Coordinates of C-alpha atoms and ligand atoms in Angstrom, one line a residue:
X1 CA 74.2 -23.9 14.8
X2 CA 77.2 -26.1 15.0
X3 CA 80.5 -25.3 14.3
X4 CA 81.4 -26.2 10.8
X5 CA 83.4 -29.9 10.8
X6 CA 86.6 -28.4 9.6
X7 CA 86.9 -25.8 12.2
X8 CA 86.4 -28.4 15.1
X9 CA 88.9 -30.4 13.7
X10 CA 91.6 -27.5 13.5
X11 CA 90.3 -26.8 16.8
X12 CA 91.0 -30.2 17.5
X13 CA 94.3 -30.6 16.2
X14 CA 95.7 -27.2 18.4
X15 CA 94.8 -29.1 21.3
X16 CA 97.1 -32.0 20.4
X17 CA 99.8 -29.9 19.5
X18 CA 100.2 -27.0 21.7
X19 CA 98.7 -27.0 25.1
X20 CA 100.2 -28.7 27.8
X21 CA 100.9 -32.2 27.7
X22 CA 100.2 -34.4 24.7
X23 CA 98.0 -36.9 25.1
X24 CA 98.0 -39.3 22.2
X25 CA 95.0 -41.1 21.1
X26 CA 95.6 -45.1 21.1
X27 CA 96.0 -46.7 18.2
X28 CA 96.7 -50.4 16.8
X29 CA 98.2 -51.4 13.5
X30 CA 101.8 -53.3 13.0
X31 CA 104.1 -50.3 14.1
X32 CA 102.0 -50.3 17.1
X33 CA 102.4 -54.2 17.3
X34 CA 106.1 -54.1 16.6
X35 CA 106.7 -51.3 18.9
X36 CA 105.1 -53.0 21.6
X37 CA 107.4 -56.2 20.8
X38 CA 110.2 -54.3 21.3
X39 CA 109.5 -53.2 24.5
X40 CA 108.4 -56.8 25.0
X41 CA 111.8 -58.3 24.5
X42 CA 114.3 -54.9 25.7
X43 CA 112.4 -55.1 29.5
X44 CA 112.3 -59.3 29.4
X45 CA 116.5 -58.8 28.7
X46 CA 116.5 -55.8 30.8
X47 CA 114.5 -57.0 34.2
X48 CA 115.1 -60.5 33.6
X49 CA 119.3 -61.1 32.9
X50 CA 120.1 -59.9 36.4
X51 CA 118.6 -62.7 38.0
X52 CA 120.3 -65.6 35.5
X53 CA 123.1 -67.1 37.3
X54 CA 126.3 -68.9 35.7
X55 CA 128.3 -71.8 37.0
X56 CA 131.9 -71.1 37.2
X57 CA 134.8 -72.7 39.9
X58 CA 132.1 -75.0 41.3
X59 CA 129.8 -72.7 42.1
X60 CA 126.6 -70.4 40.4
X61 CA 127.6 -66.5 40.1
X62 CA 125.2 -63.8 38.6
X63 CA 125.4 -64.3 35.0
X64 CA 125.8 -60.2 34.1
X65 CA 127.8 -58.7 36.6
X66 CA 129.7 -55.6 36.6
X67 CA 132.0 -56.2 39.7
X68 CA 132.8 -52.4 40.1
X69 CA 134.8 -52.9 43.4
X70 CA 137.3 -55.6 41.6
X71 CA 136.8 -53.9 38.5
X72 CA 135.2 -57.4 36.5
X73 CA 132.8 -57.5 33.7
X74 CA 131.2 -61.2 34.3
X75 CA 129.3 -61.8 31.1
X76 CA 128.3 -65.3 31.2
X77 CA 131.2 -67.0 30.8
X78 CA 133.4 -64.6 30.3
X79 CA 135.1 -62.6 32.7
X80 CA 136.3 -58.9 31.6
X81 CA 139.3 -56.7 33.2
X82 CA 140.2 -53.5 33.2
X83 CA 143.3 -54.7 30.6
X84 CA 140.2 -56.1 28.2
X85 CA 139.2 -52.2 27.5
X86 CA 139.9 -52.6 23.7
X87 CA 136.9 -55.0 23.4
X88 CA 134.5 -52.7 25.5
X89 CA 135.0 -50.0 22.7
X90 CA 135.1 -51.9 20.2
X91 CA 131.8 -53.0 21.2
X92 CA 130.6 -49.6 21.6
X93 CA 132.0 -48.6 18.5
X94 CA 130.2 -51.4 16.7
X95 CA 126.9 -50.4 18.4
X96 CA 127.4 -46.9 17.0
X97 CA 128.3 -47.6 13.4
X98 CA 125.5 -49.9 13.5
X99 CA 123.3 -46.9 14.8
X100 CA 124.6 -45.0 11.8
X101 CA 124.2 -47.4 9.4
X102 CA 120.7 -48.2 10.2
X103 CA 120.0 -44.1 10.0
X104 CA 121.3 -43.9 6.9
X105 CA 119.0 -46.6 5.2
X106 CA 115.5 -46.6 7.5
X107 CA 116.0 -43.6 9.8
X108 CA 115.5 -43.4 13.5
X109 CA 114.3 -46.3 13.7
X110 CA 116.2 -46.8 16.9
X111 CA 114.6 -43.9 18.0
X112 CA 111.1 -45.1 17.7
X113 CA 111.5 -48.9 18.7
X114 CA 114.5 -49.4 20.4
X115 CA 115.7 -46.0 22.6
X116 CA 114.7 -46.6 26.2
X117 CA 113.1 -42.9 26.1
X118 CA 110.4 -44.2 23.8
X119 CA 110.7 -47.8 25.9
X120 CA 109.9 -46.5 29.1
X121 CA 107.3 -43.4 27.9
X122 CA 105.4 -46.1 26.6
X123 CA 105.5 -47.9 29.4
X124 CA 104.6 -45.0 31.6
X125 CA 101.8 -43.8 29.2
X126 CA 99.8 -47.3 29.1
X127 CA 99.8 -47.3 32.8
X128 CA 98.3 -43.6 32.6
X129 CA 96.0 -44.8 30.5
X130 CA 94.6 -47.4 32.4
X131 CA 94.0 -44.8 35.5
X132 CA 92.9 -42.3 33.7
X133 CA 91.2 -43.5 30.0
X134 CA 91.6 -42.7 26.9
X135 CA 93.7 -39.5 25.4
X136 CA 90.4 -37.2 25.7
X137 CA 89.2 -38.5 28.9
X138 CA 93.0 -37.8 30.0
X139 CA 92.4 -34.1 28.5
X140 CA 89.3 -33.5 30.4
X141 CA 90.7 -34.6 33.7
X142 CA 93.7 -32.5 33.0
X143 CA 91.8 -29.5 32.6
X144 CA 88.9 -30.3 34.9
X145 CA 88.8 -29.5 38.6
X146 CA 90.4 -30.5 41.3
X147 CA 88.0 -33.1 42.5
X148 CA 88.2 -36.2 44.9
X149 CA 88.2 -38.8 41.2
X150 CA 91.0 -36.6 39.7
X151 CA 92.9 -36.3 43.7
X152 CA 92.5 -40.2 43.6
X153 CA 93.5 -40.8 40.2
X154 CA 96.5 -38.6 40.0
X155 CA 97.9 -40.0 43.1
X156 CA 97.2 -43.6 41.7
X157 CA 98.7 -43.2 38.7
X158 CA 102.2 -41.2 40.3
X159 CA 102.4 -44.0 42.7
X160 CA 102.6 -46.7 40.0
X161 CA 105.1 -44.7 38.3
X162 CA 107.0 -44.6 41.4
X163 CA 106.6 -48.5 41.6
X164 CA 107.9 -48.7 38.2
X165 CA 110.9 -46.2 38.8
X166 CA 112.2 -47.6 41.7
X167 CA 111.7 -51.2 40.1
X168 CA 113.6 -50.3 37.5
X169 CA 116.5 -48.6 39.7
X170 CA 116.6 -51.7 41.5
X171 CA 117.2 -54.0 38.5
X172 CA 120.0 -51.0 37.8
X173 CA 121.7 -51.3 41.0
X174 CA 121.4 -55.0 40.9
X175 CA 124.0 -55.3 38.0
X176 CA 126.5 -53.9 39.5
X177 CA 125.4 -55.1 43.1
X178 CA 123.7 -58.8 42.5
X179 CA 120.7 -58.7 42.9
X180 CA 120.0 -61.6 45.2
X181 CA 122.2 -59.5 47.8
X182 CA 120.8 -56.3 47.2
X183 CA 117.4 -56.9 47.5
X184 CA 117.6 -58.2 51.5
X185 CA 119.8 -55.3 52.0
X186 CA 117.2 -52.9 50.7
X187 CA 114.4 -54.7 53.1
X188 CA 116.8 -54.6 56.2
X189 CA 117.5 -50.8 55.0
X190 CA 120.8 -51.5 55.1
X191 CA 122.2 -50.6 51.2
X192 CA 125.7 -48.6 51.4
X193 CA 126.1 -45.3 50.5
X194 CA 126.8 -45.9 46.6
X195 CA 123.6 -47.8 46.0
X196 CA 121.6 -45.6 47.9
X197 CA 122.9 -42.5 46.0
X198 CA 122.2 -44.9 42.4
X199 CA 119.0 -46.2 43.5
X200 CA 117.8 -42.5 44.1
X201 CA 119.1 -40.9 41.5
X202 CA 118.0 -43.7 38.6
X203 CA 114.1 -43.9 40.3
X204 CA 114.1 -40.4 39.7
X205 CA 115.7 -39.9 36.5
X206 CA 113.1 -42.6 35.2
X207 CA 110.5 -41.0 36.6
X208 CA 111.2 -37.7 35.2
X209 CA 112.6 -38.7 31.9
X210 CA 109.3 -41.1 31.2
X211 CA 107.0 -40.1 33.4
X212 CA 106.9 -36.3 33.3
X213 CA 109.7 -35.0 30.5
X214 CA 108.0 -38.0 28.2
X215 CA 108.3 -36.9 24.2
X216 CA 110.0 -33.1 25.5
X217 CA 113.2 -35.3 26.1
X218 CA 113.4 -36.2 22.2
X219 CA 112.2 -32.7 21.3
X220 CA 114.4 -30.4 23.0
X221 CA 117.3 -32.5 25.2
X222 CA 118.6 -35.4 22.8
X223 CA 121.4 -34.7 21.0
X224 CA 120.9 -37.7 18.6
X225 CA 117.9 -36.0 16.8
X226 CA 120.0 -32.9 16.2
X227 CA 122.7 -34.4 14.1
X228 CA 120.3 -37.2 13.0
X229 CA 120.2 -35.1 9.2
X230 CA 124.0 -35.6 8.6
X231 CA 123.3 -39.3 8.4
X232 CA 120.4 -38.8 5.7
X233 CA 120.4 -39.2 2.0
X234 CA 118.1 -39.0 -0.5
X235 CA 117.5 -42.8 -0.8
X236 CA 116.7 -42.7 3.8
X237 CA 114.3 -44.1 4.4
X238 CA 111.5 -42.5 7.1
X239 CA 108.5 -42.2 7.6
X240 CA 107.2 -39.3 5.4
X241 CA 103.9 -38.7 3.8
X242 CA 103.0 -38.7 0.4
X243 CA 101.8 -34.5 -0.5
X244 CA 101.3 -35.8 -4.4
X245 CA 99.0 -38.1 -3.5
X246 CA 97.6 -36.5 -0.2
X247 CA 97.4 -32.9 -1.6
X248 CA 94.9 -30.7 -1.8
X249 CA 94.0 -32.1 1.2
X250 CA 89.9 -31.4 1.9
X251 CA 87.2 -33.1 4.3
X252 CA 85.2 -32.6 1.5
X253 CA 86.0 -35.5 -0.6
X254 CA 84.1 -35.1 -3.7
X255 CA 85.0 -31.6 -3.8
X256 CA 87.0 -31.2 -7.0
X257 CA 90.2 -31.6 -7.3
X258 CA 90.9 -33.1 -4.2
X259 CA 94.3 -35.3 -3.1
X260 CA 93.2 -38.5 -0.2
X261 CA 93.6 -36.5 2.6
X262 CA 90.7 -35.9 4.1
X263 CA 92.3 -34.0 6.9
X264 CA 91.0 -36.1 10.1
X265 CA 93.6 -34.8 12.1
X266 CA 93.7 -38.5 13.3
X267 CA 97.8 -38.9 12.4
X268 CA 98.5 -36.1 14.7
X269 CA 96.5 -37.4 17.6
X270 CA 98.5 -40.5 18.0
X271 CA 101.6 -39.1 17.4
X272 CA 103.7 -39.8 20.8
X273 CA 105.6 -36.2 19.9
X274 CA 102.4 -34.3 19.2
X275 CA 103.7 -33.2 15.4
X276 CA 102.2 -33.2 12.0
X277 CA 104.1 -35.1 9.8
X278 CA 102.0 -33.6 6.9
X279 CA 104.8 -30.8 7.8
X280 CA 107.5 -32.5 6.0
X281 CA 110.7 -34.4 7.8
X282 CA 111.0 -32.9 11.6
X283 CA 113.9 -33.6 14.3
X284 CA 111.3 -34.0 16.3
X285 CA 109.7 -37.3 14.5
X286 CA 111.0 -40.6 16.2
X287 CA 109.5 -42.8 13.4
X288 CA 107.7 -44.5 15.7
X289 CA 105.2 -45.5 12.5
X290 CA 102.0 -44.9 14.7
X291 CA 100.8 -42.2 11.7
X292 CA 101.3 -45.2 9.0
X293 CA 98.7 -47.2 11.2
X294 CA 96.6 -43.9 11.9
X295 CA 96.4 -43.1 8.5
X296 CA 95.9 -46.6 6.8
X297 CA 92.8 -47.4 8.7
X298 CA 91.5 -44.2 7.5
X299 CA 92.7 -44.9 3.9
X300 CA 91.0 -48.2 4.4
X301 CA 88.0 -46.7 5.8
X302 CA 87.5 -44.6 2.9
X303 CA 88.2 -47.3 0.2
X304 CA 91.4 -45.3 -1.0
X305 CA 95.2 -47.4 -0.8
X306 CA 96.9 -47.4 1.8
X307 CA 100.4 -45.7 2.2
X308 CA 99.4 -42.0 2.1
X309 CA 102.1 -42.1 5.2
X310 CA 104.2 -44.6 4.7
X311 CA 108.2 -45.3 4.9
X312 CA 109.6 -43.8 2.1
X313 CA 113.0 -41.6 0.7
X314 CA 112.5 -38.6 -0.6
X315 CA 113.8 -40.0 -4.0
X316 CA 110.9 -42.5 -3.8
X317 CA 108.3 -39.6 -2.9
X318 CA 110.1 -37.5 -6.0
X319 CA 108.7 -40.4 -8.2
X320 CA 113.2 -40.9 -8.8
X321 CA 114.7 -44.2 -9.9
X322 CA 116.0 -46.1 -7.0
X323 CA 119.7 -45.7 -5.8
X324 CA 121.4 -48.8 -5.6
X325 CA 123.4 -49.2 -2.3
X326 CA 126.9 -49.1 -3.9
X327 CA 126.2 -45.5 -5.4
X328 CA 125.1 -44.3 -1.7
X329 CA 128.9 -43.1 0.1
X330 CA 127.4 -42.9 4.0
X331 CA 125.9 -46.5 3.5
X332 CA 129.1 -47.4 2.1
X333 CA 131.0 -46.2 5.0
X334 CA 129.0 -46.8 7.7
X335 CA 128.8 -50.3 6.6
X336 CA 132.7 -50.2 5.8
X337 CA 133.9 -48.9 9.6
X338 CA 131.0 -51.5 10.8
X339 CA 133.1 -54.5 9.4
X340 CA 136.0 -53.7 10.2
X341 CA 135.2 -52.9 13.9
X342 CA 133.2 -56.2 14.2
X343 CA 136.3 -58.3 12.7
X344 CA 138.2 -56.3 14.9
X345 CA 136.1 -57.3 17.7
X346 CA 135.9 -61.0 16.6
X347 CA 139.4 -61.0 16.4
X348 CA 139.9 -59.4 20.1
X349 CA 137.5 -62.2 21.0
X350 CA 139.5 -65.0 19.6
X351 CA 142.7 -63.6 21.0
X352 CA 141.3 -63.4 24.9
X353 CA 142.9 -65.5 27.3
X354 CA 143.5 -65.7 30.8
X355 CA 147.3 -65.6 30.7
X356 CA 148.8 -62.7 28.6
X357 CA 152.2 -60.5 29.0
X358 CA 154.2 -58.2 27.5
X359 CA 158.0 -58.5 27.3
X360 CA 159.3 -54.9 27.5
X361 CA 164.0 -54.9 26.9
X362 CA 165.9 -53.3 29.3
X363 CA 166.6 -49.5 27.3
X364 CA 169.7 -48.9 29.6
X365 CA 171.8 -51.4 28.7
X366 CA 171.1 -53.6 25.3
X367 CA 173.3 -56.3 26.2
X368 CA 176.4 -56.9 28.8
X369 CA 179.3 -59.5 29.4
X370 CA 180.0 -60.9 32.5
X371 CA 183.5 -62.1 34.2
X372 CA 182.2 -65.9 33.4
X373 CA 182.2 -65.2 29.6
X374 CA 178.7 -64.7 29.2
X375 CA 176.3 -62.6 27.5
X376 CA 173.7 -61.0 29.1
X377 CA 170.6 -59.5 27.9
X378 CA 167.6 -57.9 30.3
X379 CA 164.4 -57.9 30.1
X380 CA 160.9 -57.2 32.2
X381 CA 157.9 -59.4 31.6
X382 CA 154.7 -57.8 32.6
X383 CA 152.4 -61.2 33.4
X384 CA 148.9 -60.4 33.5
X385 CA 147.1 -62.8 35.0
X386 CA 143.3 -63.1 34.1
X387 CA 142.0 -65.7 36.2
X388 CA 140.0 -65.3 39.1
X389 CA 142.8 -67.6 41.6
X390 CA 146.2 -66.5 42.6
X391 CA 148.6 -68.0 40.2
X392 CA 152.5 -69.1 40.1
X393 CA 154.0 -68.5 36.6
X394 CA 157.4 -69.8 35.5
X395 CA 159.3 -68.4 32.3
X396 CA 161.4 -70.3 30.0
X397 CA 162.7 -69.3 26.6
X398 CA 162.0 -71.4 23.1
X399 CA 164.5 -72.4 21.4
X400 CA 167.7 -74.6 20.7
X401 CA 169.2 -74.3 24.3
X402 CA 171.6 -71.5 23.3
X403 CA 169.7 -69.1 25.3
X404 CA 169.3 -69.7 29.1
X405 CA 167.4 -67.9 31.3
X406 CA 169.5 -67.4 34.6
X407 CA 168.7 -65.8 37.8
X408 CA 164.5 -66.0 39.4
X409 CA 162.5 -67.5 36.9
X410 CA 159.1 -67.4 38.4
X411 CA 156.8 -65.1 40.2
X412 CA 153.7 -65.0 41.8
X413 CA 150.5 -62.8 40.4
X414 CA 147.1 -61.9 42.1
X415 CA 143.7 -62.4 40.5
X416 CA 143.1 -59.9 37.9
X417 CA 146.9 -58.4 38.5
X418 CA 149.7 -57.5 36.3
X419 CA 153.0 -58.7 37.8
X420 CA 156.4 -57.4 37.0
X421 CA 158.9 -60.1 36.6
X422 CA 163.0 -59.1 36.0
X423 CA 164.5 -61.9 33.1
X424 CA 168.1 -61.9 32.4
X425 CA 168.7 -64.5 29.3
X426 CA 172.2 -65.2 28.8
X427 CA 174.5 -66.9 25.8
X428 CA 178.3 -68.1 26.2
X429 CA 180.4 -65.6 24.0
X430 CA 180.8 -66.4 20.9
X431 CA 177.7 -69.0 20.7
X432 CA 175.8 -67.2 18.2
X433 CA 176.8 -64.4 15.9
X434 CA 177.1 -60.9 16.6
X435 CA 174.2 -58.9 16.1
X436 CA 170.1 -59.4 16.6
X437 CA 168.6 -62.6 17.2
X438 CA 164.7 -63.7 17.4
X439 CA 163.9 -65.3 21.0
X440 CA 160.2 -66.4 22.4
X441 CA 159.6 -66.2 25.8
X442 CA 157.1 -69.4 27.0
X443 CA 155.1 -68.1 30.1
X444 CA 153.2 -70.9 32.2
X445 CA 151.5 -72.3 35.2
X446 CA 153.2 -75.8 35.9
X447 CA 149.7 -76.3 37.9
X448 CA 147.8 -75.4 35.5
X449 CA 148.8 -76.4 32.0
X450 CA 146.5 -74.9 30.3
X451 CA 147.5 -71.4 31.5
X452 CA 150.7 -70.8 28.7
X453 CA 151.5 -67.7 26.6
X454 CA 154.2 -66.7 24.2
X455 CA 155.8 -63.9 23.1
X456 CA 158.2 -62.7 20.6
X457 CA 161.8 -61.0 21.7
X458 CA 164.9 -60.1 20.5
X459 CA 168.5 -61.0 22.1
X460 CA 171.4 -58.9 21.3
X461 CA 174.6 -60.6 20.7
X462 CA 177.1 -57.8 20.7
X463 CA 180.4 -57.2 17.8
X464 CA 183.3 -57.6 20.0
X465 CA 181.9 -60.5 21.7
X466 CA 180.5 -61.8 18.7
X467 CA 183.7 -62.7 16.7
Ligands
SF4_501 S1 95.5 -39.6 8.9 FE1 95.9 -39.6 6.7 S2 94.0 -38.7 5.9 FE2 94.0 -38.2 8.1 S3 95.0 -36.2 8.2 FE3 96.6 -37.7 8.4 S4 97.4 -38.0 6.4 FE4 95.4 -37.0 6.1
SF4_502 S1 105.1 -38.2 12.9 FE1 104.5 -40.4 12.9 S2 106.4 -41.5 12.9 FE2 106.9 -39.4 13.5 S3 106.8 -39.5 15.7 FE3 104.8 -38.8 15.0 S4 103.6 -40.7 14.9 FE4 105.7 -41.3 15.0

């Protein structure tokens, strides 16, 4: 006699869960679709923008570049210095609020599309698939002996993962060292030490992370599914499954009363992080949506609705009138900071430019008279200059000709360098009244006009000499 069916299912599901290393059973649907889509277009960005390249001073440069040794960010046609930090966080800050915001209305969604984890696991786990089958022939080889098909299989599939790794590591590398020059270097075996020690390292933190650490990496090291809850609110979105509808759960389906779960097992199977989301919401669920498709086609199969699992709050599951956005506070705040960082951004955007400076006043002494009868007020100008030449500013000061600059006027700054340049502005006694007055420095490249920046100042026009 057989086993009954609901004991070699439990069986069944133990073996999916807690031995070893989970193998999940394939499984199509539009989660699976979308998910594959997503890794689609991340690797065709990821493998493919180090080899675009961009014209700029008459000739083509690699389009994304992180020039680490002249400490440049090329994007396209934009080049990045160390002075453009504000807009690097505010880009980060941007990506994080959006990260939050997303959380707080659909989940970790990131987490299941998006995160290169789940990226490159799946990438790693179709190639083990196609050495080694399906999830139970990848069980049975797992557990079998050690014989010549499992030797040549094994080693097959590690070396493809190595292939993949140190692909991968490459394309790394080859942002911050273009790629077109890396690549003879690495056949000449002649990369420096800092692209050895990066090439290494990222082949084999792929290769761990993906290859062998796979779903244990969202389970026990990311911090992101720990803290995950604190974004949450009733009205979240995730996947979650439906216990009114689903419960009692039986494999015998005309057994009275029974909910539509007929306990296959089959939503644990495919899970990519081996859990049960009949269990309720777990840290360790990356909303991947592979249990929606699981379970659909089952729902299908057995002519009941789909949707058992399905995305859905825990209002929604409580049968609880919808919560408008407005009356949520996180959404409301995530979506408040993720404005205000973007105009921020767009605003940092608008204001980039290849000339900038600051004018800082001399502290020592505000203002001083010389023997000739003039007034004298100093100043330094730090002149950043953001091109990728060596440049020649010149300084003048705006304004109705009261204010003169005297002494050097100009000074020369590297590419990507921030040159100090001593001003002393001077007024005849008695020319304007004593006290404060507004001045604008005009900075400028007479060979490139183009190149200009002002700057607001003050000039001090002191009591005594005033009246
Ligand atoms: S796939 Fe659906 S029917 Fe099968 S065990 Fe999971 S929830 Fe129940
Ligand atoms: S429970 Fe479902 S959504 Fe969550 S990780 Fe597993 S398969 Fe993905």
């Amino acid at each position: 006699m057989g086993q009954p069916v609901s004991k070699i299912r439990a069986a069944k599901l133990e073996l999916y869960r807690k031995q070893g290393k989970i193998h999940a059973k394939a499984v199509s649907g539009r989660f699976n679709s979308l998910r594959w889509l997503c890794v689609g277009l991340t690797q065709i960005i990821f493998y493919g923008a180090c080899w675009l390249n961009w014209p700029a001073n008459g000739q083509l440069r690699q389009a994304v570049h992180f020039d680490i040794a002249h400490e440049k960010l090329y994007l396209f046609g934009l080049v990045l210095w160390p002075q453009d930090a504000l807009l690097l966080a505010l880009v980060l800050l941007i990506a994080a609020t959006g990260l939050f915001l997303t959380t707080a209305l659909a989940g970790r969604l990131f987490c299941g599309f998006l995160c290169p984890q789940t990226v490159y696991t799946s990438m790693f786990t179709w190639i083990e698939a196609r050495v080694e089958g399906d999830h139970l022939a990848r069980l049975q080889l797992d557990r079998g002996p050690l014989t010549l098909n499992k030797i040549v299989r094994k080693t097959l599939k590690h070396v493809l993962w190595a292939a993949l790794a140190a692909w991968t590591a490459i394309t790394f590398v080859g942002y911050f060292t273009p790629i077109r020059e890396l690549l003879p270097t690495l056949a000449d075996w002649q990369v420096g030490p800092w692209e050895a020690f990066w090439l290494i390292f990222y082949a084999a933190f792929t290769y761990v992370q993906a290859g062998l650490a796979r779903e244990a990496v969202c389970q026990h090291m990311c911090p992101y599914s720990r803290f995950q809850g604190v974004m949450f609110d009733p009205a979240t979105r995730s996947v979650a499954y439906d216990s009114k509808r689903g419960e009692p759960r039986s494999s015998q389906r005309r057994s009275s009363p029974a909910g539509d779960c007929i306990d296959c097992g089959i939503c644990v199977e495919v899970c990519p992080t081996g859990i049960d989301i009949r269990d309720g919401l777990q840290y360790a669920c990356i909303n991947c949506g592979l249990c929606i498709d699981a379970c659909d086609q089952v729902m299908t199969r057995i002519g009941a609705p789909t949707g058992l699992i399905r995305f859905a709050s825990e209002n929604e599951l409580a049968a609880m009138p919808r919560q408008a956005w407005f009356r949520r506070p996180r959404v409301i705040a995530y979506a408040a900071l993720l404005l205000v960082f973007a105009f921020l951004g767009g605003w940092t955007v608008s204001r980039h430019a290849e000339l900038r400076f600051d004018v800082l006043r001399d502290r020592g002494v505000l203002a001083r008279e010389t023997a000739d009868g003039q007034v004298e007020n100093a100043y330094t100008l730090q002149v950043m200059n953001l091109t990728e030449e060596a440049q020649e500013f010149a300084v003048a000061v705006v304004g109705d000709g009261k204010l003169q600059i005297v002494g050097p006027n100009t000074v020369s700054a590297a590419p990507g360098s921030i040159a100090p340049l001593q001003v002393t502005v001077a007024a005849p006694a008695g020319a304007l009244p004593a006290g404060t007055h507004a001045l604008r420095f005009h900075v400028f490249s007479p060979a490139q006009p183009a190149l200009h920046a002002e700057e607001a100042s003050t000039f001090r026009m002191p009591e005594a000499t005033g009246r």
